[in-house]
């Protein structure tokens, strides 16, 4: 009954557009399924997961009190469906039905989406995917959990003018603690004291909470990073994040697992140029030789197999609807 195109607004943002088909919709490769409770009220869940510093998992439930009886089509075109969640920043969400038409990417059975097209998008926003640079850190973006904006690392400068920051712009970071003064963690937190060794492919930099924001985060005033990248800048090989009030630093490749946000598009390009599956799999073997840890290989391998299977859905959430 909810099939079709909807325009979504919430108190802190919007509008965005979503297509629903057979109670399913897709957000940048992640499928969501709407169910009806015993009173025929729709609900679905957002799986929020964090690794690294926070190691927590939380489920956000989005539900509506509007009943949709069996055989009904739900709100008519122009009418709305109101939702609430257990997440403060999305306390009230309103879907306005725009049409009963299915997504143009639909295959008639389930919602499908190409890597360069997104069901969620700002009405006036043209998405741009992260670029890839094989010979330098500069211009690349590295993310965990296949999610840009979930403490992702952005290297936007050059060797002559280094600029780098951590992005906390994804809505999923709303479940993380506030700064110790009660304020929200800034969307972008710049690295200070940057050093870049192009020969060793080692980046060093500090996140200076006290210096920049006159407060601490979780009792810590500074984090010091030392990060080593693979030869093709596809993943973080190793390194540490040393926090001011913690005895043991977090280890990259174990506690913090990051890959290039452009990984999937790069692999699709490789898949199109090689002539055999063996040649393609040589790329995976090379990652092991280049020093990828077990957890990093798991992440890289999952993406490479999805590309090999030629699946249309992207694994990455580029946070393009923010």
mmCIF file of C-alpha atoms in Angstrom:
data_model
loop_
_atom_site.group_PDB
_atom_site.id
_atom_site.type_symbol
_atom_site.label_atom_id
_atom_site.label_comp_id
_atom_site.label_asym_id
_atom_site.label_seq_id
_atom_site.Cartn_x
_atom_site.Cartn_y
_atom_site.Cartn_z
ATOM 1 C CA UNK A 1 0.000 0.000 0.000
ATOM 2 C CA UNK A 2 2.952 2.389 0.348
ATOM 3 C CA UNK A 3 4.326 1.811 -3.161
ATOM 4 C CA UNK A 4 5.366 4.926 -5.029
ATOM 5 C CA UNK A 5 7.264 8.161 -4.694
ATOM 6 C CA UNK A 6 7.325 10.115 -1.422
ATOM 7 C CA UNK A 7 8.800 13.447 -0.378
ATOM 8 C CA UNK A 8 10.265 13.307 3.120
ATOM 9 C CA UNK A 9 10.694 16.193 5.565
ATOM 10 C CA UNK A 10 11.834 16.274 9.159
ATOM 11 C CA UNK A 11 12.323 19.044 11.692
ATOM 12 C CA UNK A 12 16.042 19.541 11.032
ATOM 13 C CA UNK A 13 16.149 18.991 7.278
ATOM 14 C CA UNK A 14 14.697 17.864 3.965
ATOM 15 C CA UNK A 15 13.132 17.526 1.552
ATOM 16 C CA UNK A 16 14.431 14.263 0.176
ATOM 17 C CA UNK A 17 12.744 11.827 -2.169
ATOM 18 C CA UNK A 18 12.245 8.123 -1.682
ATOM 19 C CA UNK A 19 10.677 5.371 -3.783
ATOM 20 C CA UNK A 20 8.943 2.506 -1.993
ATOM 21 C CA UNK A 21 8.212 -0.809 -3.678
ATOM 22 C CA UNK A 22 6.494 -3.737 -1.972
ATOM 23 C CA UNK A 23 7.212 -2.146 1.412
ATOM 24 C CA UNK A 24 10.953 -1.917 0.630
ATOM 25 C CA UNK A 25 13.219 0.989 -0.201
ATOM 26 C CA UNK A 26 16.926 1.372 -0.696
ATOM 27 C CA UNK A 27 19.266 4.020 0.663
ATOM 28 C CA UNK A 28 22.696 3.908 -1.038
ATOM 29 C CA UNK A 29 22.862 0.128 -1.130
ATOM 30 C CA UNK A 30 21.167 -0.510 2.222
ATOM 31 C CA UNK A 31 17.713 -2.065 1.991
ATOM 32 C CA UNK A 32 14.960 -1.180 4.453
ATOM 33 C CA UNK A 33 11.728 -3.127 4.908
ATOM 34 C CA UNK A 34 8.503 -1.620 6.225
ATOM 35 C CA UNK A 35 6.278 -3.923 8.262
ATOM 36 C CA UNK A 36 2.807 -3.492 9.765
ATOM 37 C CA UNK A 37 2.077 -4.194 13.412
ATOM 38 C CA UNK A 38 -1.061 -5.950 14.703
ATOM 39 C CA UNK A 39 -3.015 -2.690 14.329
ATOM 40 C CA UNK A 40 -1.847 -2.257 10.711
ATOM 41 C CA UNK A 41 0.489 0.631 11.557
ATOM 42 C CA UNK A 42 3.727 0.846 9.523
ATOM 43 C CA UNK A 43 7.162 0.704 11.114
ATOM 44 C CA UNK A 44 10.765 -0.049 10.130
ATOM 45 C CA UNK A 45 14.202 0.043 11.716
ATOM 46 C CA UNK A 46 17.448 1.859 11.010
ATOM 47 C CA UNK A 47 20.436 -0.254 12.002
ATOM 48 C CA UNK A 48 23.056 2.065 13.494
ATOM 49 C CA UNK A 49 26.451 0.547 14.117
ATOM 50 C CA UNK A 50 29.719 2.098 15.215
ATOM 51 C CA UNK A 51 33.127 0.554 15.576
ATOM 52 C CA UNK A 52 36.482 1.849 16.682
ATOM 53 C CA UNK A 53 36.117 4.352 19.537
ATOM 54 C CA UNK A 54 32.549 3.584 20.415
ATOM 55 C CA UNK A 55 31.949 -0.108 19.730
ATOM 56 C CA UNK A 56 28.224 0.288 20.151
ATOM 57 C CA UNK A 57 25.188 -0.747 18.222
ATOM 58 C CA UNK A 58 21.778 0.841 18.360
ATOM 59 C CA UNK A 59 18.575 0.386 16.445
ATOM 60 C CA UNK A 60 16.384 3.358 15.631
ATOM 61 C CA UNK A 61 12.707 2.501 15.194
ATOM 62 C CA UNK A 62 10.611 4.667 12.881
ATOM 63 C CA UNK A 63 6.870 4.126 13.331
ATOM 64 C CA UNK A 64 3.567 5.730 12.376
ATOM 65 C CA UNK A 65 0.278 5.779 14.301
ATOM 66 C CA UNK A 66 -1.718 5.938 11.066
ATOM 67 C CA UNK A 67 -3.497 2.679 10.327
ATOM 68 C CA UNK A 68 -3.462 1.176 6.839
ATOM 69 C CA UNK A 69 -6.183 -1.515 6.721
ATOM 70 C CA UNK A 70 -5.809 -4.562 4.447
ATOM 71 C CA UNK A 71 -6.656 -3.672 0.846
ATOM 72 C CA UNK A 72 -6.140 0.069 1.372
ATOM 73 C CA UNK A 73 -3.543 2.017 -0.636
ATOM 74 C CA UNK A 74 -2.562 4.341 2.166
ATOM 75 C CA UNK A 75 -2.516 8.137 1.769
ATOM 76 C CA UNK A 76 -3.601 9.544 -1.580
ATOM 77 C CA UNK A 77 -1.340 11.718 -3.732
ATOM 78 C CA UNK A 78 -0.755 14.967 -1.851
ATOM 79 C CA UNK A 79 -1.644 13.474 1.528
ATOM 80 C CA UNK A 80 0.890 12.762 4.265
ATOM 81 C CA UNK A 81 2.031 9.948 6.528
ATOM 82 C CA UNK A 82 3.498 11.068 9.854
ATOM 83 C CA UNK A 83 6.228 9.127 11.646
ATOM 84 C CA UNK A 84 8.106 9.353 14.931
ATOM 85 C CA UNK A 85 11.418 7.799 16.014
ATOM 86 C CA UNK A 86 13.373 7.227 19.199
ATOM 87 C CA UNK A 87 16.144 9.517 17.872
ATOM 88 C CA UNK A 88 15.864 13.106 19.118
ATOM 89 C CA UNK A 89 17.050 14.719 15.870
ATOM 90 C CA UNK A 90 14.348 12.825 13.937
ATOM 91 C CA UNK A 91 11.503 13.042 16.469
ATOM 92 C CA UNK A 92 8.950 13.822 13.741
ATOM 93 C CA UNK A 93 9.171 12.804 10.082
ATOM 94 C CA UNK A 94 6.525 13.538 7.461
ATOM 95 C CA UNK A 95 6.190 11.651 4.171
ATOM 96 C CA UNK A 96 4.098 13.334 1.482
ATOM 97 C CA UNK A 97 2.937 11.034 -1.300
ATOM 98 C CA UNK A 98 3.918 12.408 -4.710
ATOM 99 C CA UNK A 99 2.730 9.526 -6.897
ATOM 100 C CA UNK A 100 1.982 5.807 -6.984
ATOM 101 C CA UNK A 101 4.675 5.255 -9.628
ATOM 102 C CA UNK A 102 7.636 2.971 -8.929
ATOM 103 C CA UNK A 103 11.286 3.926 -9.197
ATOM 104 C CA UNK A 104 12.682 4.124 -12.740
ATOM 105 C CA UNK A 105 15.424 1.738 -11.540
ATOM 106 C CA UNK A 106 12.838 -0.903 -10.560
ATOM 107 C CA UNK A 107 13.045 -4.307 -12.230
ATOM 108 C CA UNK A 108 9.420 -5.091 -11.309
ATOM 109 C CA UNK A 109 10.329 -7.375 -8.431
ATOM 110 C CA UNK A 110 12.424 -5.425 -5.973
ATOM 111 C CA UNK A 111 14.008 -2.028 -5.845
ATOM 112 C CA UNK A 112 17.369 -1.864 -7.555
ATOM 113 C CA UNK A 113 19.733 1.056 -7.779
ATOM 114 C CA UNK A 114 22.832 1.757 -9.818
ATOM 115 C CA UNK A 115 26.014 2.908 -8.044
ATOM 116 C CA UNK A 116 25.708 6.375 -9.595
ATOM 117 C CA UNK A 117 22.033 6.934 -8.758
ATOM 118 C CA UNK A 118 20.448 7.210 -5.338
ATOM 119 C CA UNK A 119 16.924 6.799 -4.069
ATOM 120 C CA UNK A 120 17.576 9.326 -1.302
ATOM 121 C CA UNK A 121 18.688 12.657 -2.694
ATOM 122 C CA UNK A 122 18.161 16.323 -2.023
ATOM 123 C CA UNK A 123 15.638 17.748 -4.463
ATOM 124 C CA UNK A 124 18.086 20.320 -5.868
ATOM 125 C CA UNK A 125 21.354 18.477 -5.257
ATOM 126 C CA UNK A 126 23.476 16.653 -7.813
ATOM 127 C CA UNK A 127 25.586 14.005 -6.046
ATOM 128 C CA UNK A 128 29.321 13.788 -6.550
ATOM 129 C CA UNK A 129 31.154 10.594 -5.686
ATOM 130 C CA UNK A 130 34.536 10.727 -3.904
ATOM 131 C CA UNK A 131 37.443 10.916 -6.369
ATOM 132 C CA UNK A 132 40.403 8.536 -6.347
ATOM 133 C CA UNK A 133 44.098 9.368 -6.600
ATOM 134 C CA UNK A 134 46.487 6.420 -6.840
ATOM 135 C CA UNK A 135 49.775 8.247 -6.260
ATOM 136 C CA UNK A 136 49.120 10.442 -3.233
ATOM 137 C CA UNK A 137 47.011 10.797 -0.136
ATOM 138 C CA UNK A 138 45.745 14.187 -1.286
ATOM 139 C CA UNK A 139 42.256 14.215 -2.756
ATOM 140 C CA UNK A 140 41.268 10.862 -1.250
ATOM 141 C CA UNK A 141 38.622 10.010 1.352
ATOM 142 C CA UNK A 142 38.839 7.019 3.705
ATOM 143 C CA UNK A 143 35.829 5.651 5.583
ATOM 144 C CA UNK A 144 34.834 2.922 8.027
ATOM 145 C CA UNK A 145 31.651 0.836 7.868
ATOM 146 C CA UNK A 146 31.343 1.798 4.163
ATOM 147 C CA UNK A 147 30.004 5.172 5.364
ATOM 148 C CA UNK A 148 31.250 8.667 4.540
ATOM 149 C CA UNK A 149 30.681 11.098 7.409
ATOM 150 C CA UNK A 150 30.952 8.427 10.113
ATOM 151 C CA UNK A 151 34.331 9.708 11.355
ATOM 152 C CA UNK A 152 35.709 9.519 7.812
ATOM 153 C CA UNK A 153 39.094 11.021 6.930
ATOM 154 C CA UNK A 154 39.224 13.625 4.156
ATOM 155 C CA UNK A 155 42.497 14.756 2.638
ATOM 156 C CA UNK A 156 41.511 17.770 0.571
ATOM 157 C CA UNK A 157 44.762 19.695 0.419
ATOM 158 C CA UNK A 158 48.072 19.213 -1.363
ATOM 159 C CA UNK A 159 51.595 18.385 -0.246
ATOM 160 C CA UNK A 160 52.364 22.117 -0.346
ATOM 161 C CA UNK A 161 49.158 23.165 1.409
ATOM 162 C CA UNK A 162 48.049 20.211 3.552
ATOM 163 C CA UNK A 163 44.401 20.228 4.588
ATOM 164 C CA UNK A 164 42.727 17.285 6.276
ATOM 165 C CA UNK A 165 39.762 16.769 8.568
ATOM 166 C CA UNK A 166 37.510 14.166 10.183
ATOM 167 C CA UNK A 167 33.873 14.287 9.067
ATOM 168 C CA UNK A 168 31.071 13.665 11.547
ATOM 169 C CA UNK A 169 28.408 14.800 9.072
ATOM 170 C CA UNK A 170 26.432 11.564 8.781
ATOM 171 C CA UNK A 171 23.119 11.434 10.716
ATOM 172 C CA UNK A 172 24.236 8.193 12.365
ATOM 173 C CA UNK A 173 26.707 10.199 14.478
ATOM 174 C CA UNK A 174 23.725 11.729 16.293
ATOM 175 C CA UNK A 175 23.785 8.767 18.686
ATOM 176 C CA UNK A 176 27.386 9.516 19.722
ATOM 177 C CA UNK A 177 28.176 11.559 22.853
ATOM 178 C CA UNK A 178 28.204 15.347 22.744
ATOM 179 C CA UNK A 179 31.319 17.330 23.575
ATOM 180 C CA UNK A 180 31.935 17.581 27.299
ATOM 181 C CA UNK A 181 30.501 21.116 27.326
ATOM 182 C CA UNK A 182 27.220 19.728 25.974
ATOM 183 C CA UNK A 183 27.604 21.040 22.447
ATOM 184 C CA UNK A 184 27.249 18.856 19.355
ATOM 185 C CA UNK A 185 30.441 17.470 17.866
ATOM 186 C CA UNK A 186 31.340 19.735 14.909
ATOM 187 C CA UNK A 187 30.556 18.373 11.447
ATOM 188 C CA UNK A 188 34.187 18.724 10.409
ATOM 189 C CA UNK A 189 37.142 18.670 12.785
ATOM 190 C CA UNK A 190 40.456 19.711 11.192
ATOM 191 C CA UNK A 191 43.776 18.017 11.744
ATOM 192 C CA UNK A 192 46.538 20.211 13.172
ATOM 193 C CA UNK A 193 50.339 19.789 13.134
ATOM 194 C CA UNK A 194 50.126 17.837 9.876
ATOM 195 C CA UNK A 195 53.169 15.935 8.616
ATOM 196 C CA UNK A 196 53.196 13.909 5.408
ATOM 197 C CA UNK A 197 55.940 11.475 4.366
ATOM 198 C CA UNK A 198 55.302 10.620 0.681
ATOM 199 C CA UNK A 199 58.050 7.988 0.588
ATOM 200 C CA UNK A 200 56.845 6.045 3.616
ATOM 201 C CA UNK A 201 53.193 7.011 2.909
ATOM 202 C CA UNK A 202 52.789 8.052 6.541
ATOM 203 C CA UNK A 203 50.443 10.791 7.704
ATOM 204 C CA UNK A 204 50.737 12.409 11.124
ATOM 205 C CA UNK A 205 48.317 14.888 12.631
ATOM 206 C CA UNK A 206 46.532 15.960 15.785
ATOM 207 C CA UNK A 207 42.871 16.498 16.644
ATOM 208 C CA UNK A 208 43.036 19.271 19.225
ATOM 209 C CA UNK A 209 39.707 19.375 21.039
ATOM 210 C CA UNK A 210 40.765 21.727 23.836
ATOM 211 C CA UNK A 211 42.724 24.062 21.585
ATOM 212 C CA UNK A 212 40.019 24.394 18.922
ATOM 213 C CA UNK A 213 36.792 24.156 20.942
ATOM 214 C CA UNK A 214 37.802 25.025 24.527
ATOM 215 C CA UNK A 215 36.458 21.703 25.755
ATOM 216 C CA UNK A 216 37.200 17.996 25.761
ATOM 217 C CA UNK A 217 35.443 15.015 24.242
ATOM 218 C CA UNK A 218 34.854 12.041 26.533
ATOM 219 C CA UNK A 219 37.452 13.522 28.866
ATOM 220 C CA UNK A 220 40.192 13.803 26.216
ATOM 221 C CA UNK A 221 41.734 17.026 24.975
ATOM 222 C CA UNK A 222 43.808 15.710 22.046
ATOM 223 C CA UNK A 223 44.196 12.723 19.724
ATOM 224 C CA UNK A 224 47.451 12.056 17.873
ATOM 225 C CA UNK A 225 47.299 10.098 14.625
ATOM 226 C CA UNK A 226 50.025 8.221 12.786
ATOM 227 C CA UNK A 227 48.639 6.442 9.711
ATOM 228 C CA UNK A 228 50.372 4.328 7.057
ATOM 229 C CA UNK A 229 48.680 3.758 3.685
ATOM 230 C CA UNK A 230 49.077 0.992 1.104
ATOM 231 C CA UNK A 231 51.059 1.751 -2.091
ATOM 232 C CA UNK A 232 47.909 2.472 -4.151
ATOM 233 C CA UNK A 233 46.064 4.405 -1.402
ATOM 234 C CA UNK A 234 43.180 1.949 -1.344
ATOM 235 C CA UNK A 235 43.208 1.299 2.405
ATOM 236 C CA UNK A 236 44.934 2.136 5.676
ATOM 237 C CA UNK A 237 47.568 -0.509 6.364
ATOM 238 C CA UNK A 238 48.487 0.288 9.940
ATOM 239 C CA UNK A 239 49.008 3.033 12.451
ATOM 240 C CA UNK A 240 47.726 4.339 15.750
ATOM 241 C CA UNK A 241 45.410 6.890 17.291
ATOM 242 C CA UNK A 242 46.822 7.871 20.667
ATOM 243 C CA UNK A 243 44.363 9.654 22.937
ATOM 244 C CA UNK A 244 45.481 11.983 25.702
ATOM 245 C CA UNK A 245 43.828 10.149 28.616
ATOM 246 C CA UNK A 246 44.072 6.568 27.331
ATOM 247 C CA UNK A 247 46.893 4.191 28.072
ATOM 248 C CA UNK A 248 46.644 2.012 24.965
ATOM 249 C CA UNK A 249 46.286 3.572 21.494
ATOM 250 C CA UNK A 250 43.732 2.362 18.984
ATOM 251 C CA UNK A 251 45.330 0.287 16.214
ATOM 252 C CA UNK A 252 44.479 0.793 12.556
ATOM 253 C CA UNK A 253 43.704 -2.495 10.845
ATOM 254 C CA UNK A 254 42.318 -3.899 14.094
ATOM 255 C CA UNK A 255 40.271 -1.354 16.049
ATOM 256 C CA UNK A 256 39.937 1.124 13.182
ATOM 257 C CA UNK A 257 39.342 -0.385 9.728
ATOM 258 C CA UNK A 258 39.304 2.123 6.866
ATOM 259 C CA UNK A 259 39.208 1.828 3.064
ATOM 260 C CA UNK A 260 39.125 4.379 0.270
ATOM 261 C CA UNK A 261 35.568 5.608 -0.288
ATOM 262 C CA UNK A 262 36.169 5.318 -4.044
ATOM 263 C CA UNK A 263 37.077 1.604 -3.738
ATOM 264 C CA UNK A 264 33.940 0.303 -5.419
ATOM 265 C CA UNK A 265 34.164 2.549 -8.486
ATOM 266 C CA UNK A 266 37.870 1.728 -8.877
ATOM 267 C CA UNK A 267 37.139 -2.001 -8.772
ATOM 268 C CA UNK A 268 34.365 -1.630 -11.326
ATOM 269 C CA UNK A 269 36.861 0.045 -13.632
ATOM 270 C CA UNK A 270 39.340 -2.792 -13.134
ATOM 271 C CA UNK A 271 36.624 -5.396 -13.729
ATOM 272 C CA UNK A 272 35.797 -3.787 -17.070
ATOM 273 C CA UNK A 273 39.412 -3.771 -18.270
ATOM 274 C CA UNK A 274 40.633 -7.264 -17.333
ATOM 275 C CA UNK A 275 39.844 -10.270 -19.519
ATOM 276 C CA UNK A 276 39.667 -13.031 -16.883
ATOM 277 C CA UNK A 277 38.365 -13.473 -13.365
ATOM 278 C CA UNK A 278 41.851 -14.566 -12.343
ATOM 279 C CA UNK A 279 43.280 -11.195 -13.309
ATOM 280 C CA UNK A 280 40.643 -9.460 -11.249
ATOM 281 C CA UNK A 281 41.299 -11.666 -8.218
ATOM 282 C CA UNK A 282 45.001 -10.842 -8.481
ATOM 283 C CA UNK A 283 44.018 -7.430 -7.138
ATOM 284 C CA UNK A 284 42.700 -9.047 -3.956
ATOM 285 C CA UNK A 285 45.850 -11.138 -3.601
ATOM 286 C CA UNK A 286 47.972 -8.016 -3.988
ATOM 287 C CA UNK A 287 46.193 -6.389 -1.043
ATOM 288 C CA UNK A 288 47.378 -9.200 1.212
ATOM 289 C CA UNK A 289 50.916 -8.779 -0.097
ATOM 290 C CA UNK A 290 50.668 -5.050 0.547
ATOM 291 C CA UNK A 291 49.995 -5.662 4.211
ATOM 292 C CA UNK A 292 46.229 -5.473 4.653
ATOM 293 C CA UNK A 293 45.147 -6.818 8.031
ATOM 294 C CA UNK A 294 42.560 -9.580 8.380
ATOM 295 C CA UNK A 295 39.652 -7.217 9.160
ATOM 296 C CA UNK A 296 40.723 -4.917 6.328
ATOM 297 C CA UNK A 297 40.888 -7.844 3.902
ATOM 298 C CA UNK A 298 37.381 -8.846 4.956
ATOM 299 C CA UNK A 299 36.111 -5.385 4.108
ATOM 300 C CA UNK A 300 38.025 -5.195 0.827
ATOM 301 C CA UNK A 301 36.987 -8.715 -0.136
ATOM 302 C CA UNK A 302 33.300 -8.062 0.450
ATOM 303 C CA UNK A 303 33.364 -5.107 -1.916
ATOM 304 C CA UNK A 304 35.427 -6.923 -4.541
ATOM 305 C CA UNK A 305 33.076 -9.922 -4.573
ATOM 306 C CA UNK A 306 30.034 -7.674 -4.936
ATOM 307 C CA UNK A 307 31.669 -6.006 -7.933
ATOM 308 C CA UNK A 308 32.634 -9.396 -9.375
ATOM 309 C CA UNK A 309 29.003 -10.518 -9.079
ATOM 310 C CA UNK A 310 28.029 -7.312 -10.897
ATOM 311 C CA UNK A 311 25.488 -6.348 -8.252
ATOM 312 C CA UNK A 312 23.812 -3.056 -8.967
ATOM 313 C CA UNK A 313 23.472 -1.806 -5.393
ATOM 314 C CA UNK A 314 26.351 0.161 -3.931
ATOM 315 C CA UNK A 315 27.738 -0.941 -0.576
ATOM 316 C CA UNK A 316 28.778 2.601 0.289
ATOM 317 C CA UNK A 317 26.701 5.276 1.939
ATOM 318 C CA UNK A 318 28.155 8.516 0.602
ATOM 319 C CA UNK A 319 25.888 10.636 2.803
ATOM 320 C CA UNK A 320 24.613 12.485 -0.251
ATOM 321 C CA UNK A 321 21.178 13.127 1.205
ATOM 322 C CA UNK A 322 22.521 15.214 4.101
#
